[in-house]
mmCIF file of N, CA and C in Angstrom:
data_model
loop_
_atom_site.group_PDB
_atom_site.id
_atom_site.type_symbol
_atom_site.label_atom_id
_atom_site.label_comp_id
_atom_site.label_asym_id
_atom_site.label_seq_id
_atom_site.Cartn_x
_atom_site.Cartn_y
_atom_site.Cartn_z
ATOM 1 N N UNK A 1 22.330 -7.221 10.088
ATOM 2 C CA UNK A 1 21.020 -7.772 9.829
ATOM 3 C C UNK A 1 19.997 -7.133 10.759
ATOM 4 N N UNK A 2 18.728 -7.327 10.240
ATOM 5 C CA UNK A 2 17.454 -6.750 10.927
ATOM 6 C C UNK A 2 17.245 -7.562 12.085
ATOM 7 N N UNK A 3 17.009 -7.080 13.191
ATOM 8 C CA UNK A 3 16.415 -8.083 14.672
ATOM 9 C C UNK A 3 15.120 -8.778 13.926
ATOM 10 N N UNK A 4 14.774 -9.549 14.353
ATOM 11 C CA UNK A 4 13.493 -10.365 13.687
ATOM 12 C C UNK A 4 13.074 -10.898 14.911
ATOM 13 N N UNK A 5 11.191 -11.320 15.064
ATOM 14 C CA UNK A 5 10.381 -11.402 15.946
ATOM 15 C C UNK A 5 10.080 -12.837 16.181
ATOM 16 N N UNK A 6 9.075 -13.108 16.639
ATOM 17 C CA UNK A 6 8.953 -14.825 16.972
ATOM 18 C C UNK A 6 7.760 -14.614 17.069
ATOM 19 N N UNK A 7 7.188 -15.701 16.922
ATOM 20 C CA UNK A 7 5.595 -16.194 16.501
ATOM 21 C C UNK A 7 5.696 -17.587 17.419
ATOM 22 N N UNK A 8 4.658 -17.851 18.500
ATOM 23 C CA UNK A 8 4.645 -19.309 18.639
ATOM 24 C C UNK A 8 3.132 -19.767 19.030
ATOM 25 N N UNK A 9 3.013 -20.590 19.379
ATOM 26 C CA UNK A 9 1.411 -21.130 19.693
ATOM 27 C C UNK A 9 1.158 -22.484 19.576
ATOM 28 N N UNK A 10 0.183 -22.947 19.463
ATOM 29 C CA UNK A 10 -0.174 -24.516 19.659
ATOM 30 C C UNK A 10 -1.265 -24.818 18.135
ATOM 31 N N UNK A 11 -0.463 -26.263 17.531
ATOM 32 C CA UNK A 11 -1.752 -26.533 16.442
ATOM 33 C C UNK A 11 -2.585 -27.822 16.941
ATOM 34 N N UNK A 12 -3.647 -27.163 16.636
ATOM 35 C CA UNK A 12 -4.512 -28.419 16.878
ATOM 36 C C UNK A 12 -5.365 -29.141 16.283
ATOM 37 N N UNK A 13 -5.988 -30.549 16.423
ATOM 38 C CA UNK A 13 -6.777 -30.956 15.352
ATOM 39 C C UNK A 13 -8.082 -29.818 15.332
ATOM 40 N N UNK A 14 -8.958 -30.324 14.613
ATOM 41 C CA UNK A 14 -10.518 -29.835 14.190
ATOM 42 C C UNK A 14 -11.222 -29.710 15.551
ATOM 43 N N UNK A 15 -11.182 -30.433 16.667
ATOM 44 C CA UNK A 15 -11.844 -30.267 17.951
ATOM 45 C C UNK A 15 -11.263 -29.101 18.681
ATOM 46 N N UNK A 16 -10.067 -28.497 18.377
ATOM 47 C CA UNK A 16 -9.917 -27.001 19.013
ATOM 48 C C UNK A 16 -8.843 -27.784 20.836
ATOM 49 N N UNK A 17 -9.296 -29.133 20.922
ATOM 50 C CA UNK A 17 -8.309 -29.195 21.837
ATOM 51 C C UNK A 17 -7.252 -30.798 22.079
ATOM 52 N N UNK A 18 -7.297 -31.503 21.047
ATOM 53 C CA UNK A 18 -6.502 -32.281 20.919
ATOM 54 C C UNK A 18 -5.230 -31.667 19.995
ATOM 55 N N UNK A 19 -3.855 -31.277 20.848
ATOM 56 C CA UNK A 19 -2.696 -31.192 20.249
ATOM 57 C C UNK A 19 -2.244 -31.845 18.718
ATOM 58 N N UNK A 20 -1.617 -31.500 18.048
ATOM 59 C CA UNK A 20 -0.970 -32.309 16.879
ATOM 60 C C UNK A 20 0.889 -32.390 16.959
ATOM 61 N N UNK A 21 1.280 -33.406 17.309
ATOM 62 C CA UNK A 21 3.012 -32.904 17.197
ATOM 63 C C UNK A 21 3.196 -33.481 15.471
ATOM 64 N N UNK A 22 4.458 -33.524 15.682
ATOM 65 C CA UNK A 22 5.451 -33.674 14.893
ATOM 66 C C UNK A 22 4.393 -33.132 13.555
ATOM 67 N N UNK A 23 4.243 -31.759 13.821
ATOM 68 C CA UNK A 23 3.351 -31.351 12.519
ATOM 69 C C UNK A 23 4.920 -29.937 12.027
ATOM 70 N N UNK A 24 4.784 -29.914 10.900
ATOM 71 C CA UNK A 24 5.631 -28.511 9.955
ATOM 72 C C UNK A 24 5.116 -27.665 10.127
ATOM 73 N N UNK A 25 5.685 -26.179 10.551
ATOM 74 C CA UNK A 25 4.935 -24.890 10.788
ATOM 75 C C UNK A 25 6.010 -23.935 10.070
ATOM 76 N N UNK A 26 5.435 -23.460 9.082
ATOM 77 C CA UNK A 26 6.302 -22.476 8.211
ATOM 78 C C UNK A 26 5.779 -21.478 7.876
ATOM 79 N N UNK A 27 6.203 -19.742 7.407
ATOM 80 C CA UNK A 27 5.933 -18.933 7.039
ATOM 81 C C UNK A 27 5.785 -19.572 5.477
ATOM 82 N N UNK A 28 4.548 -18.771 4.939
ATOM 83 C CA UNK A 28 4.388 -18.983 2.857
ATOM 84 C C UNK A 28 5.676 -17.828 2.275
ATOM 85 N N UNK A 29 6.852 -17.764 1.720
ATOM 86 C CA UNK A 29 7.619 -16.854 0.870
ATOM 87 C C UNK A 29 8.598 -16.729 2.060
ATOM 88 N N UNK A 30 8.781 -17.087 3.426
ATOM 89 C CA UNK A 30 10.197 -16.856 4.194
ATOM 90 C C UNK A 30 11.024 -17.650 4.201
ATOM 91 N N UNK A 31 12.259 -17.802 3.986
ATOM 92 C CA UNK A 31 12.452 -18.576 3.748
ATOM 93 C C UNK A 31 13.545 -18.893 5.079
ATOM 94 N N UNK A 32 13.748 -20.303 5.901
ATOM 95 C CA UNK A 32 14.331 -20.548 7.176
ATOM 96 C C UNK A 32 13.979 -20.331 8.236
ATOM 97 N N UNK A 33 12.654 -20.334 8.479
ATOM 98 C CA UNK A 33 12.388 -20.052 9.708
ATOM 99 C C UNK A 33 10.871 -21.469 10.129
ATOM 100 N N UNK A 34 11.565 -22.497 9.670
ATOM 101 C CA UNK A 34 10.014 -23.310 10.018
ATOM 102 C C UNK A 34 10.922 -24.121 11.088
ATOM 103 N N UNK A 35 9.866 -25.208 11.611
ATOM 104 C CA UNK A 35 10.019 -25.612 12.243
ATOM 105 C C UNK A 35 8.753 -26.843 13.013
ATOM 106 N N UNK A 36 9.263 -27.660 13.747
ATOM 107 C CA UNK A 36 8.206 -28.671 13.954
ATOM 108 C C UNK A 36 7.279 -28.578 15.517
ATOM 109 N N UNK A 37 6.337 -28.776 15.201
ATOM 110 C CA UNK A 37 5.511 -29.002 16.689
ATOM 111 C C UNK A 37 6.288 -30.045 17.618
ATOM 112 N N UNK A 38 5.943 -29.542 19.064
ATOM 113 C CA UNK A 38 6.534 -30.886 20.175
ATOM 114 C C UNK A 38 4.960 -31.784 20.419
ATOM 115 N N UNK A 39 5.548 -32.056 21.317
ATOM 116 C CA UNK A 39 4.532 -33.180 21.827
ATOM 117 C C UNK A 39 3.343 -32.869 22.378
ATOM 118 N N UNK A 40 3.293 -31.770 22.864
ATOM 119 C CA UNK A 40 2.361 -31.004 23.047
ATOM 120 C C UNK A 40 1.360 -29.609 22.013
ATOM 121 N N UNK A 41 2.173 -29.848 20.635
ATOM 122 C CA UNK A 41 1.971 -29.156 19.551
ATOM 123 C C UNK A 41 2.220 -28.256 19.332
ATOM 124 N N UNK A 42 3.034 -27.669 20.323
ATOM 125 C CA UNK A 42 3.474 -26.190 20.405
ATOM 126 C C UNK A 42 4.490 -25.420 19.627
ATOM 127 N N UNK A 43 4.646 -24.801 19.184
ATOM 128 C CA UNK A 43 6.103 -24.503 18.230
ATOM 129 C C UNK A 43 6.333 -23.121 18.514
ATOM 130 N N UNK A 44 7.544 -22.763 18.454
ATOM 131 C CA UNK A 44 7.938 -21.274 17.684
ATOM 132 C C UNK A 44 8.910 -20.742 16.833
ATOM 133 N N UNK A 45 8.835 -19.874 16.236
ATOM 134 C CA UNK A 45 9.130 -19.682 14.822
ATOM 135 C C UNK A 45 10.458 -18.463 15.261
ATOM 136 N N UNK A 46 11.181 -18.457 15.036
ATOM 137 C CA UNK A 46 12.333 -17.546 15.219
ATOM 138 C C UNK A 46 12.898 -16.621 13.953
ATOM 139 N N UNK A 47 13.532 -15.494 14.246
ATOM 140 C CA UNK A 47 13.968 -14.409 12.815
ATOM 141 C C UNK A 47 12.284 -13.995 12.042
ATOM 142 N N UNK A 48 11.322 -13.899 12.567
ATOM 143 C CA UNK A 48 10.200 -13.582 11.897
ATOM 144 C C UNK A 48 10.442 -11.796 11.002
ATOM 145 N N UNK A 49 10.247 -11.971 10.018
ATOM 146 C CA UNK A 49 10.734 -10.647 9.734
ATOM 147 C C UNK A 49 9.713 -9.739 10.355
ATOM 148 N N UNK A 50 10.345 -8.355 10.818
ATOM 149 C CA UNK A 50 9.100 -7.484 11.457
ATOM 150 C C UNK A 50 8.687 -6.582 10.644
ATOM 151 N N UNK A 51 7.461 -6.345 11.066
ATOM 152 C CA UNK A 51 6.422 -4.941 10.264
ATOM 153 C C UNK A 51 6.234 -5.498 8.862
ATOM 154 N N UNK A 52 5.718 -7.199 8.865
ATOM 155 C CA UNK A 52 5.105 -7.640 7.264
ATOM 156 C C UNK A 52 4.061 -8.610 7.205
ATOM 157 N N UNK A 53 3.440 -8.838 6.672
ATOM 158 C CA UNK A 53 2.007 -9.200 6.793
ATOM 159 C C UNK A 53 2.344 -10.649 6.530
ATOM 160 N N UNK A 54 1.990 -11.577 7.122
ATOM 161 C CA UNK A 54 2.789 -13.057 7.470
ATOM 162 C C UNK A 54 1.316 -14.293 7.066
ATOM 163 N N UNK A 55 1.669 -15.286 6.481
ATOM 164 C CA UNK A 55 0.494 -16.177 6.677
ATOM 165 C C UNK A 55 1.379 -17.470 6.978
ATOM 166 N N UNK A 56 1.349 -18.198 8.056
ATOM 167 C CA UNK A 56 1.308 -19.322 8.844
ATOM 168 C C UNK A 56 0.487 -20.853 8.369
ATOM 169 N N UNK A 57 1.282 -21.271 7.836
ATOM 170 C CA UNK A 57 0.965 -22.664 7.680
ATOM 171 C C UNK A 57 1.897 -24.136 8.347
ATOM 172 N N UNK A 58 0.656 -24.805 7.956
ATOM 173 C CA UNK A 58 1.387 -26.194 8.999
ATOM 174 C C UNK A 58 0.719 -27.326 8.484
ATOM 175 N N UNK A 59 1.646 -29.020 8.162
ATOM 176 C CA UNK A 59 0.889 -30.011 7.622
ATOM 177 C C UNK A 59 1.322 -30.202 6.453
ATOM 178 N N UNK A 60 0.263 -30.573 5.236
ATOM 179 C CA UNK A 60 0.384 -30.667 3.826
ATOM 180 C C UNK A 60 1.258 -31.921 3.397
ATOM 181 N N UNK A 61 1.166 -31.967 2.039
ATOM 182 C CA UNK A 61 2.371 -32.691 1.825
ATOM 183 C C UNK A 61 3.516 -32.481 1.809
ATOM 184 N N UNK A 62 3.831 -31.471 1.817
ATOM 185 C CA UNK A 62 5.101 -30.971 3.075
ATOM 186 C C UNK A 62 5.463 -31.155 4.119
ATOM 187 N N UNK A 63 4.916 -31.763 5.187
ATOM 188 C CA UNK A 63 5.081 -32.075 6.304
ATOM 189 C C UNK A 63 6.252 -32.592 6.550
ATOM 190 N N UNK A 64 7.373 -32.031 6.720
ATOM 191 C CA UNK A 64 8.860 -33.013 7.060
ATOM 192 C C UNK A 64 9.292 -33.184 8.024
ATOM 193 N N UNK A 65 8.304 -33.105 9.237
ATOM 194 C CA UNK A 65 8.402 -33.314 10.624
ATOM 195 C C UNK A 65 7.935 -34.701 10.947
ATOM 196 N N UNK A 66 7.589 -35.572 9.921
ATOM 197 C CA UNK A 66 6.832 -36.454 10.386
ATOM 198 C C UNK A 66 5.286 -36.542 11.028
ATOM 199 N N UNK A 67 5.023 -35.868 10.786
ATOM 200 C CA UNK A 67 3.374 -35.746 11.370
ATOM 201 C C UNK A 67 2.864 -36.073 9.779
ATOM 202 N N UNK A 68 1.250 -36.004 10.534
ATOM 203 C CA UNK A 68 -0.213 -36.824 9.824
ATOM 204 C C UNK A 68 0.121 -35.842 8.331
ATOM 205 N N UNK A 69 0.004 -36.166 7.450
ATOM 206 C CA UNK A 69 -0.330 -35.190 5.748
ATOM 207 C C UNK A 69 -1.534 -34.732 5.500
ATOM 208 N N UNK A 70 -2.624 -35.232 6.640
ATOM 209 C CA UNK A 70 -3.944 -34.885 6.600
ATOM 210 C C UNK A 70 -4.544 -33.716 6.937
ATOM 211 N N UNK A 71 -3.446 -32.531 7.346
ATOM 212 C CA UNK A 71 -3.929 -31.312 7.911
ATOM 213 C C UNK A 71 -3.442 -30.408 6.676
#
């Protein structure tokens, strides 16, 4: 198998500095690599495939981390 990269960072509400946990953070079309915010909102994403143009989402009615459905 291919080495694969990691992506991590912090989500936050609309004010840019109140954290969000238990929010879903998934690649759109990868498939196994999501994962949930901590308590501090932070996550990272592991096996990122490398050298492909990636879009990052988090929330929805998807959310199976238990966090808000409102993002």
């Amino acid at each position: 198998l291919d080495p694969g990269g990691t992506i991590s960072g912090t989500v936050y509400e609309a004010d840019g500095v109140t954290p969000l946990l238990n929010m879903g953070v998934d690649i759109i079309n990868v498939w196994g690599v999501g994962t949930c915010t901590d308590q501090n909102g932070y996550y990272t994403l592991y096996n990122v495939p490398l050298n492909a143009s990636l879009t990052v989402t988090t929330g929805g009615n998807g959310n199976w981390c238990g966090g808000s459905r409102d993002y």
